[in-house]
JSON list of C-alpha atoms in Angstrom, two decimals:
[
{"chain": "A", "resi": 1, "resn": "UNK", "atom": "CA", "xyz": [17.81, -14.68, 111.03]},
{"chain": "A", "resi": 2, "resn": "UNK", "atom": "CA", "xyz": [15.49, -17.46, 112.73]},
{"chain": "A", "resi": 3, "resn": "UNK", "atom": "CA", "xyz": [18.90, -19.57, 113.90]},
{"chain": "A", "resi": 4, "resn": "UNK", "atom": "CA", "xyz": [21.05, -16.54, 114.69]},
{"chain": "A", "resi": 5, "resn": "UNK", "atom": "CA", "xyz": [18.50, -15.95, 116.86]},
{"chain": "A", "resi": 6, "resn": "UNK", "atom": "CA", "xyz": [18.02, -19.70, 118.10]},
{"chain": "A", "resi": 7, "resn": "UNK", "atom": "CA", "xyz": [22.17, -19.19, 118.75]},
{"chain": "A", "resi": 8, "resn": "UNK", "atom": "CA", "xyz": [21.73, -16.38, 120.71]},
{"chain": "A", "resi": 9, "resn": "UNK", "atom": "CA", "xyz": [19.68, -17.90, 123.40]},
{"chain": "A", "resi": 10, "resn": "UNK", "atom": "CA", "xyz": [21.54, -20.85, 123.28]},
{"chain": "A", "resi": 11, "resn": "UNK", "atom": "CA", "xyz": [25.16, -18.78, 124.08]},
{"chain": "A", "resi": 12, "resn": "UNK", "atom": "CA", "xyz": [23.12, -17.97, 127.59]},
{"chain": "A", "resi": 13, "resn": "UNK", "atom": "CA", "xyz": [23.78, -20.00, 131.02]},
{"chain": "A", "resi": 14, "resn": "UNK", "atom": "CA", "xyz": [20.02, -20.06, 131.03]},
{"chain": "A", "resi": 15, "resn": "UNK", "atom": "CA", "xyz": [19.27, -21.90, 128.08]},
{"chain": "A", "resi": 16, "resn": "UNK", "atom": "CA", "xyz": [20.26, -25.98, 128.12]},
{"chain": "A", "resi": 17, "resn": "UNK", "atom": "CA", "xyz": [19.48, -26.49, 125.08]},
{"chain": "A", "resi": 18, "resn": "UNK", "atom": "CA", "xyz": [16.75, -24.97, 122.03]},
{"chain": "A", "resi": 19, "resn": "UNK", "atom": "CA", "xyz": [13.59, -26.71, 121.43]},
{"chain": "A", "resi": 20, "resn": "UNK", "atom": "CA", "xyz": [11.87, -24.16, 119.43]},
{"chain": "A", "resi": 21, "resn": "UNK", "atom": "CA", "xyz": [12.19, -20.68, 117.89]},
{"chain": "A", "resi": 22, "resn": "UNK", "atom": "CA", "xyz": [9.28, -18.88, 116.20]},
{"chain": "A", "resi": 23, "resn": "UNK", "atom": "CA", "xyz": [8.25, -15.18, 115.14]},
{"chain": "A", "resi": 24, "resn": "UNK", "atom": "CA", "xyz": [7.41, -13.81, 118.34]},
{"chain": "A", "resi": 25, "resn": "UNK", "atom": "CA", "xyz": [3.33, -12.85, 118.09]},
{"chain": "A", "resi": 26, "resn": "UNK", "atom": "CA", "xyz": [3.92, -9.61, 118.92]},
{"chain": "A", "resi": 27, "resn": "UNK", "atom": "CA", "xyz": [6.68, -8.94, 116.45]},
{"chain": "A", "resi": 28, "resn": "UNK", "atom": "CA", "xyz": [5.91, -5.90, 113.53]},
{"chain": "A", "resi": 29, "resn": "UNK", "atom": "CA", "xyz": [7.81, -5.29, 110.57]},
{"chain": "A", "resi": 30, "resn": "UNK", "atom": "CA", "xyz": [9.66, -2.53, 111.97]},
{"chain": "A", "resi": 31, "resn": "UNK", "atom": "CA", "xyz": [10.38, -4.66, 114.76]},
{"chain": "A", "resi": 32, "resn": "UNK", "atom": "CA", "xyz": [11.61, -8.35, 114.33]},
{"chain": "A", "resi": 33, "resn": "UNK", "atom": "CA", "xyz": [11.77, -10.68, 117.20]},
{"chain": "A", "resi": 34, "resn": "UNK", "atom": "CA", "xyz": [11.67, -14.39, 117.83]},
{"chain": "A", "resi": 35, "resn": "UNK", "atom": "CA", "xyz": [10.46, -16.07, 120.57]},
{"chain": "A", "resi": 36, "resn": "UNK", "atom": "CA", "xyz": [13.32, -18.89, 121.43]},
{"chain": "A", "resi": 37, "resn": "UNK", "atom": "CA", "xyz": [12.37, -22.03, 124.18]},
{"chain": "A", "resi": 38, "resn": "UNK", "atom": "CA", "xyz": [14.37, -23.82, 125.81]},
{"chain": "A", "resi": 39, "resn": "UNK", "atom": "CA", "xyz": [14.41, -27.25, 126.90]},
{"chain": "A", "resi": 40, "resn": "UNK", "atom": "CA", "xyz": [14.46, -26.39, 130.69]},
{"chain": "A", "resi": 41, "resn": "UNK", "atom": "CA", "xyz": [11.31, -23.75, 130.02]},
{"chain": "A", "resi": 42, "resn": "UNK", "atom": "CA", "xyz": [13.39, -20.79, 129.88]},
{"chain": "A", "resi": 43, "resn": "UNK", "atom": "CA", "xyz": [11.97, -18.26, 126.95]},
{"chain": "A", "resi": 44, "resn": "UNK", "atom": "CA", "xyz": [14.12, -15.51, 125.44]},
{"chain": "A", "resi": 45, "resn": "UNK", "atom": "CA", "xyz": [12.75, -12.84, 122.98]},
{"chain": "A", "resi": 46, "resn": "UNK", "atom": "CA", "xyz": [15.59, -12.05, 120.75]},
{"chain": "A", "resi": 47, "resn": "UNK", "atom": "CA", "xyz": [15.40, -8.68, 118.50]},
{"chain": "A", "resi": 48, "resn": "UNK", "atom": "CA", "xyz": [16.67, -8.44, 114.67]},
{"chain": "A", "resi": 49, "resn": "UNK", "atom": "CA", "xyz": [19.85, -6.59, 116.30]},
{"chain": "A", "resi": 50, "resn": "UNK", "atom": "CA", "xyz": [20.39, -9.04, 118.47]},
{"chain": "A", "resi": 51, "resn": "UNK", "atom": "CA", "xyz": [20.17, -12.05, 116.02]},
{"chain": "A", "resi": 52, "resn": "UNK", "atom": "CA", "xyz": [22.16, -9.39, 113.32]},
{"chain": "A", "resi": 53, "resn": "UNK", "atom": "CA", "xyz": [24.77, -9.31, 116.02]},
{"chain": "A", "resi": 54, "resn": "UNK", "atom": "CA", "xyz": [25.67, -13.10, 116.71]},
{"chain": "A", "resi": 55, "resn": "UNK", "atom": "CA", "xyz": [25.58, -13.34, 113.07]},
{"chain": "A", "resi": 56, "resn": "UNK", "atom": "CA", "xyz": [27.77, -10.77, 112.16]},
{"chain": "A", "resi": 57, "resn": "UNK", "atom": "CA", "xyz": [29.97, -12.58, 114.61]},
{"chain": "A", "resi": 58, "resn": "UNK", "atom": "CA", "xyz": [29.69, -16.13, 113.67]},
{"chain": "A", "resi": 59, "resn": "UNK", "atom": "CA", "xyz": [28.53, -16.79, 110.02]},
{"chain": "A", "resi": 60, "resn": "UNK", "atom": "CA", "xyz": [32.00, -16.50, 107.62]},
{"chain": "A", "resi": 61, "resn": "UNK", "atom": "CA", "xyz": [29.12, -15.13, 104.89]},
{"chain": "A", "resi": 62, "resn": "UNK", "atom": "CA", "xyz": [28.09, -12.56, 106.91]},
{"chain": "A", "resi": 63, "resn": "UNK", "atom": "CA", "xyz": [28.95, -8.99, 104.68]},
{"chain": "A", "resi": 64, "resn": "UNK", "atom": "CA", "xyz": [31.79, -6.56, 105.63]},
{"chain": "A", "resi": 65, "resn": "UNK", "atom": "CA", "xyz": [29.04, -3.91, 106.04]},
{"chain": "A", "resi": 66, "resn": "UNK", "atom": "CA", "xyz": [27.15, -6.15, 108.22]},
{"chain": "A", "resi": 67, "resn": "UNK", "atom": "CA", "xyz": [30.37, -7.23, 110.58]},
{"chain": "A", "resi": 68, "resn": "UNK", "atom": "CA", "xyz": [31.26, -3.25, 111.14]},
{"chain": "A", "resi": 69, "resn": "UNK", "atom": "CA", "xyz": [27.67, -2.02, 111.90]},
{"chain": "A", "resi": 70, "resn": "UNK", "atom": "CA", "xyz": [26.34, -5.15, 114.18]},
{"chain": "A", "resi": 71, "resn": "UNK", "atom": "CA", "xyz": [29.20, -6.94, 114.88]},
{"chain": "A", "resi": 72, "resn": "UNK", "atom": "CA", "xyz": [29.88, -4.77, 117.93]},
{"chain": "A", "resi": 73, "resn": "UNK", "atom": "CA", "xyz": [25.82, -5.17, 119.47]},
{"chain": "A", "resi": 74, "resn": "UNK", "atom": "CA", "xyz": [26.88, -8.61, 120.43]},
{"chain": "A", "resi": 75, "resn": "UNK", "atom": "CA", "xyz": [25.04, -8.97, 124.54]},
{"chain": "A", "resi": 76, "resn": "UNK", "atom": "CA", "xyz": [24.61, -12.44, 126.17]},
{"chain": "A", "resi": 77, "resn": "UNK", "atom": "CA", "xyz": [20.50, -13.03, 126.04]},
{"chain": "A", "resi": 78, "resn": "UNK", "atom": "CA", "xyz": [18.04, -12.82, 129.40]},
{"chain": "A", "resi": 79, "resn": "UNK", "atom": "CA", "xyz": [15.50, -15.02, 129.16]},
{"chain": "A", "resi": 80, "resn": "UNK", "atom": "CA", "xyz": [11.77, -13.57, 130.08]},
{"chain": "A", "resi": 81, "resn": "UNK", "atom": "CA", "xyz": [12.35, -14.87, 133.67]},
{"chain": "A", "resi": 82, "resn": "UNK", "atom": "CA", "xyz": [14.72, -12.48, 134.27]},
{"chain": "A", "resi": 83, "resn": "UNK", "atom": "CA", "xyz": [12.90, -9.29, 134.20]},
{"chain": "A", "resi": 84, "resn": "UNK", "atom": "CA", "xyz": [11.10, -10.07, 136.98]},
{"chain": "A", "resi": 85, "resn": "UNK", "atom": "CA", "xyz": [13.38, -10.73, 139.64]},
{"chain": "A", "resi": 86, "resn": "UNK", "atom": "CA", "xyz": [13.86, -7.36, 140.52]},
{"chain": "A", "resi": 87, "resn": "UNK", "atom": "CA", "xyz": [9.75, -7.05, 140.32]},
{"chain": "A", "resi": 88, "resn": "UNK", "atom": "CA", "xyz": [8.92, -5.77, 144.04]},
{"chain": "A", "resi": 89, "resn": "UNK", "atom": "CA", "xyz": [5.25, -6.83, 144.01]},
{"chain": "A", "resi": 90, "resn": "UNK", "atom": "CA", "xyz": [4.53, -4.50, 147.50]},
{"chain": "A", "resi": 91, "resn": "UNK", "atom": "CA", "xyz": [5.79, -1.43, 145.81]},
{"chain": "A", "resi": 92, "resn": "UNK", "atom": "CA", "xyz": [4.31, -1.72, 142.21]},
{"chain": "A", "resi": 93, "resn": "UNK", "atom": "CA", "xyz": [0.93, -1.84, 144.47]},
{"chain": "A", "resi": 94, "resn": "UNK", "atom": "CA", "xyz": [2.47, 0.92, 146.36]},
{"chain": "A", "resi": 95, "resn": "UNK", "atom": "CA", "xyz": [3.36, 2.79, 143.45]},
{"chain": "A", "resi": 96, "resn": "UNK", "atom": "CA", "xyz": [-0.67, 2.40, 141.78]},
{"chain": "A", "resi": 97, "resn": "UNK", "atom": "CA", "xyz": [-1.94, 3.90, 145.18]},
{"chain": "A", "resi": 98, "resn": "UNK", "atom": "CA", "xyz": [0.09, 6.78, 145.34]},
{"chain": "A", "resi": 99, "resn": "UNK", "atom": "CA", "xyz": [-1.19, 7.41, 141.95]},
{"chain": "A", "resi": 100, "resn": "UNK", "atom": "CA", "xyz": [-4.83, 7.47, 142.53]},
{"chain": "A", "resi": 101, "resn": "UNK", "atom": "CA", "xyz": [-4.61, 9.08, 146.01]},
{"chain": "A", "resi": 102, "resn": "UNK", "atom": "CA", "xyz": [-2.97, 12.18, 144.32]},
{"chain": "A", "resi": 103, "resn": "UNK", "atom": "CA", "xyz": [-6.18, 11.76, 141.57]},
{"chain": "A", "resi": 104, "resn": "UNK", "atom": "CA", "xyz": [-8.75, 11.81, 144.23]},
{"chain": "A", "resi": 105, "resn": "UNK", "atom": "CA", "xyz": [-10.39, 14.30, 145.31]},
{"chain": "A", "resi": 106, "resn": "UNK", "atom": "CA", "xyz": [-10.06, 13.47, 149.24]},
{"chain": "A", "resi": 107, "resn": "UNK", "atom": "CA", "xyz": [-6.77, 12.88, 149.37]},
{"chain": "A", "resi": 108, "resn": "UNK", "atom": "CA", "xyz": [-6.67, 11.52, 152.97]},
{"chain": "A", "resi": 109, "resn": "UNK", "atom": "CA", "xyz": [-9.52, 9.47, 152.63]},
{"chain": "A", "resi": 110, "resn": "UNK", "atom": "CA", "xyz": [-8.37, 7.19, 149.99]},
{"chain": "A", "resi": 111, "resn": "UNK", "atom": "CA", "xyz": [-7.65, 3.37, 150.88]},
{"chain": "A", "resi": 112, "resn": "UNK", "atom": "CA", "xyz": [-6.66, 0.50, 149.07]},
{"chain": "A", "resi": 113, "resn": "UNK", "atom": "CA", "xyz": [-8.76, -2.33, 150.35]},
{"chain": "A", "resi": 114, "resn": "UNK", "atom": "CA", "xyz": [-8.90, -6.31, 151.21]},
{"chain": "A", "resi": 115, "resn": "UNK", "atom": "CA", "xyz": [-6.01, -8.74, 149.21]},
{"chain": "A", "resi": 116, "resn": "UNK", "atom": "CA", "xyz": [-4.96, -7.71, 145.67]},
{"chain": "A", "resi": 117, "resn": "UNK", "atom": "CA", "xyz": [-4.51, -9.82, 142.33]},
{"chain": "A", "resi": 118, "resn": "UNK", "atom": "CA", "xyz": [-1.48, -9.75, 139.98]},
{"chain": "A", "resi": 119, "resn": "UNK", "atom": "CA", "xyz": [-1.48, -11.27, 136.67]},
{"chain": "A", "resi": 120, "resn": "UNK", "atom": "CA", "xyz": [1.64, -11.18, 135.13]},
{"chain": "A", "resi": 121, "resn": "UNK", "atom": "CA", "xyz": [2.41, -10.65, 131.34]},
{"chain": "A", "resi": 122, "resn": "UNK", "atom": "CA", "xyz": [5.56, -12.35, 130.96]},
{"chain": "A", "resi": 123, "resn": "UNK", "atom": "CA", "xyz": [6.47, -11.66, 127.22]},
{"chain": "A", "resi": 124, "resn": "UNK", "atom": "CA", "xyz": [5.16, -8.41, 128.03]},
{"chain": "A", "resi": 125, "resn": "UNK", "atom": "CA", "xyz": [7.06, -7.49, 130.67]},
{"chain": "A", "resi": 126, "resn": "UNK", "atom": "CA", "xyz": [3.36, -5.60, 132.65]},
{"chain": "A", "resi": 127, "resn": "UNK", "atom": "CA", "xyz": [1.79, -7.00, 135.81]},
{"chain": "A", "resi": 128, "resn": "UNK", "atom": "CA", "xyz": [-1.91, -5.80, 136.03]},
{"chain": "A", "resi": 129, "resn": "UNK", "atom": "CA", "xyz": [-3.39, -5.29, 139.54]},
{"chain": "A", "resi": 130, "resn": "UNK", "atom": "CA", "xyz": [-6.68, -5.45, 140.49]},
{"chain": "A", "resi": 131, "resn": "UNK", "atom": "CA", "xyz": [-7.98, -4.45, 144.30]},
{"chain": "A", "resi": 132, "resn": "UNK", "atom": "CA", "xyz": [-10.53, -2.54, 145.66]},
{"chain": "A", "resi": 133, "resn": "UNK", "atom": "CA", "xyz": [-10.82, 0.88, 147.27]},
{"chain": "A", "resi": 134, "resn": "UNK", "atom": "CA", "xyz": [-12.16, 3.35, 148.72]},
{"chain": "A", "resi": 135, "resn": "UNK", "atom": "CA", "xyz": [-12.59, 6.90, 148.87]},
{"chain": "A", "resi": 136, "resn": "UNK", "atom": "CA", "xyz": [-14.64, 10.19, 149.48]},
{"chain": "A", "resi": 137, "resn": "UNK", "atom": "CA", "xyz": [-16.34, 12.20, 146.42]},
{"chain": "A", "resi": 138, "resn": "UNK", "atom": "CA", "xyz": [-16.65, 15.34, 146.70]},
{"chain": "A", "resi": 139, "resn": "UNK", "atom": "CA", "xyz": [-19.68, 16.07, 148.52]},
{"chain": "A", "resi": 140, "resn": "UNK", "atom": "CA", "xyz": [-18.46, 13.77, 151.44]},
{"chain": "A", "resi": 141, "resn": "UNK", "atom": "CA", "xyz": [-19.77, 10.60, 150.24]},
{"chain": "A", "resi": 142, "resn": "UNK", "atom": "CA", "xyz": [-18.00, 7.61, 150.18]},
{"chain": "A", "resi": 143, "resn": "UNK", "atom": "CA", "xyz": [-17.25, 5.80, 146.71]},
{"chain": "A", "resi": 144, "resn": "UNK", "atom": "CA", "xyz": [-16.24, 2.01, 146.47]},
{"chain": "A", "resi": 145, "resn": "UNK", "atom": "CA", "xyz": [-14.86, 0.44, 143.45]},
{"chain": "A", "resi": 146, "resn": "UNK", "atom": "CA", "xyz": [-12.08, -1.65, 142.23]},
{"chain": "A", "resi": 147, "resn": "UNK", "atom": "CA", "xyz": [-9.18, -0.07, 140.13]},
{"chain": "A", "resi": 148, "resn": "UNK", "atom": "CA", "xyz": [-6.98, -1.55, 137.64]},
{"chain": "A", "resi": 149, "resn": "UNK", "atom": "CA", "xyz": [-3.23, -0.58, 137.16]},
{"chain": "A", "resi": 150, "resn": "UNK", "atom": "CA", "xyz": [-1.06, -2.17, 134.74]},
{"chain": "A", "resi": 151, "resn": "UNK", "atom": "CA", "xyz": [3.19, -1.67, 136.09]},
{"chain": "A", "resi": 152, "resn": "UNK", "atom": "CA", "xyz": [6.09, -2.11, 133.89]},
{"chain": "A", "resi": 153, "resn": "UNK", "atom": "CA", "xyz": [8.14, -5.20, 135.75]},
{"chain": "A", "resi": 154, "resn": "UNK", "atom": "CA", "xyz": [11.51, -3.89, 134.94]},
{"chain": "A", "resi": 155, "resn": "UNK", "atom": "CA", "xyz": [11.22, -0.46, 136.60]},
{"chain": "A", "resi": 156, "resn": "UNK", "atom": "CA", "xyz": [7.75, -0.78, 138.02]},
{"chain": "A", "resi": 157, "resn": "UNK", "atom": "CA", "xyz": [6.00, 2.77, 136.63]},
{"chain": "A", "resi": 158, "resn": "UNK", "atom": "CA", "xyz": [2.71, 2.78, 135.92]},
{"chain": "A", "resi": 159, "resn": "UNK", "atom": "CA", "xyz": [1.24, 2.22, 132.19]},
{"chain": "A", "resi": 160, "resn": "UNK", "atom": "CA", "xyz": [-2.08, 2.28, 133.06]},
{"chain": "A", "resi": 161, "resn": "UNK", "atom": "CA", "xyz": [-4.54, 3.21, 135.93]},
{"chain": "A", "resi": 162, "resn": "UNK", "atom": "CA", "xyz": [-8.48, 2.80, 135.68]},
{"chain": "A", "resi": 163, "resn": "UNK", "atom": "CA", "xyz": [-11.00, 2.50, 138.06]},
{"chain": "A", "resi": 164, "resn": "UNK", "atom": "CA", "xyz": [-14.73, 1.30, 138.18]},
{"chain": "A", "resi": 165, "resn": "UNK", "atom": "CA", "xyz": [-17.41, 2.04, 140.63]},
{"chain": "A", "resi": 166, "resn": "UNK", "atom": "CA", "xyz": [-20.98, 2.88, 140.57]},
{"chain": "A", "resi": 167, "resn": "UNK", "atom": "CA", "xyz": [-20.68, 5.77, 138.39]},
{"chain": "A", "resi": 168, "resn": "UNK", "atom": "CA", "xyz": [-18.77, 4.28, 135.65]},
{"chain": "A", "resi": 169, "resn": "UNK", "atom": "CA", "xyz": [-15.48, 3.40, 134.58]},
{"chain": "A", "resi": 170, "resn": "UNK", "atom": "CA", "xyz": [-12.46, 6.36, 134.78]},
{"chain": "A", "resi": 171, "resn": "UNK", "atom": "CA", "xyz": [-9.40, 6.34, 133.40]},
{"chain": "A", "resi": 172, "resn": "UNK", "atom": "CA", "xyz": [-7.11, 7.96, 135.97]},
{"chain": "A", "resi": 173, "resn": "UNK", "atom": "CA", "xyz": [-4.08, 7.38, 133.68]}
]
C-alpha cells in the first residue's frame, strides 16, 4: 500500500510533489502508517485505511470486497503541519498550571515561574513544557522545582504532568 499511500498525500493542496514515502517509525502491525514527504517539506502520516481508501478508489484491481468496505473512507490528507495551527501555546501552559495548582497542597500559593520551553513532537502530535514553579508544602514551607507536562496539540489536554524538586521527582499525572 506504500504508493496508495504516496497518492494520498499527493491528492492534497499541501503536497507539490512526493519525494519520499517510508514505514512511518512508529508504525505497529496493528497499525500501518507511512510517513510521505514532500518536495516543499510538508510531511503527511497516512494510515492503512487511508491508503486502503484511495486504492479502493483508483486501482481497476482493487477487489469488490475491498471497493464496498474502504472505498467510502476516502478524506483529502493533512500534512503534520496542520495539527498545530490551532495549538494555543498560552493555554496548553495554562491548561498544565491549572493542573498542578488543583494537585498542590496550597492551592493559592502555587506559581508558575520565569519563561517556559516547548519542544514540539511533530509526528507525535505532543508539545512538552518545561518551567519552573513554586509552591507551599504543607507545613508552610516553600518548594521550588521545575515541572514537566506533555499537551496533546490537537485539543491541548494534558498526557502527562511531572514535577522535580528537592525531594524527588512526582508524577502528578
Amino acid at each position: 500500500f506504500r504508493r496508495w499511500a504516496a497518492l494520498a498525500a499527493a491528492q492534497s493542496d499541501s503536497c507539490d510533489r512526493v519525494s519520499a514515502v517510508a514505514n512511518w517509525n512508529k508504525a505497529t502491525r496493528h497499525a500501518l502508517t507511512w510517513r510521505v514527504e514532500c518536495r516543499n517539506g510538508e510531511v503527511f502520516l497516512i494510515p492503512e485505511d487511508q491508503a486502503r481508501s484511495v486504492r479502493a478508489q483508483f486501482d481497476p484491481n482493487a477487489t469488490l470486497e475491498d471497493r464496498k468496505k474502504f472505498g467510502a473512507l476516502l478524506t483529502i490528507a493533512q500534512p503534520v503541519s496542520a495539527m498545530w495551527k490551532s495549538f494555543d501555546e498560552g493555554l496548553a501552559i495554562a491548561t498544565c498550571e491549572n493542573v498542578l495548582e488543583r494537585a498542590a497542597v496550597d492551592r493559592s500559593s502555587f506559581s508558575g515561574e520565569g519563561l517556559w520551553s516547548i519542544a514540539k513532537d511533530d509526528e507525535g502530535g505532543l508539545a512538552t513544557i518545561i518551567r519552573d514553579y513554586s509552591a507551599n508544602n504543607a507545613f508552610g514551607g516553600t518548594l521550588s522545582g521545575k515541572y514537566q507536562c506533555i499537551v496533546h496539540a490537537t485539543d491541548g489536554s494534558v498526557v502527562s504532568l511531572k514535577t522535580r524538586d528537592a525531594l524527588g521527582v512526582h508524577r502528578v499525572l
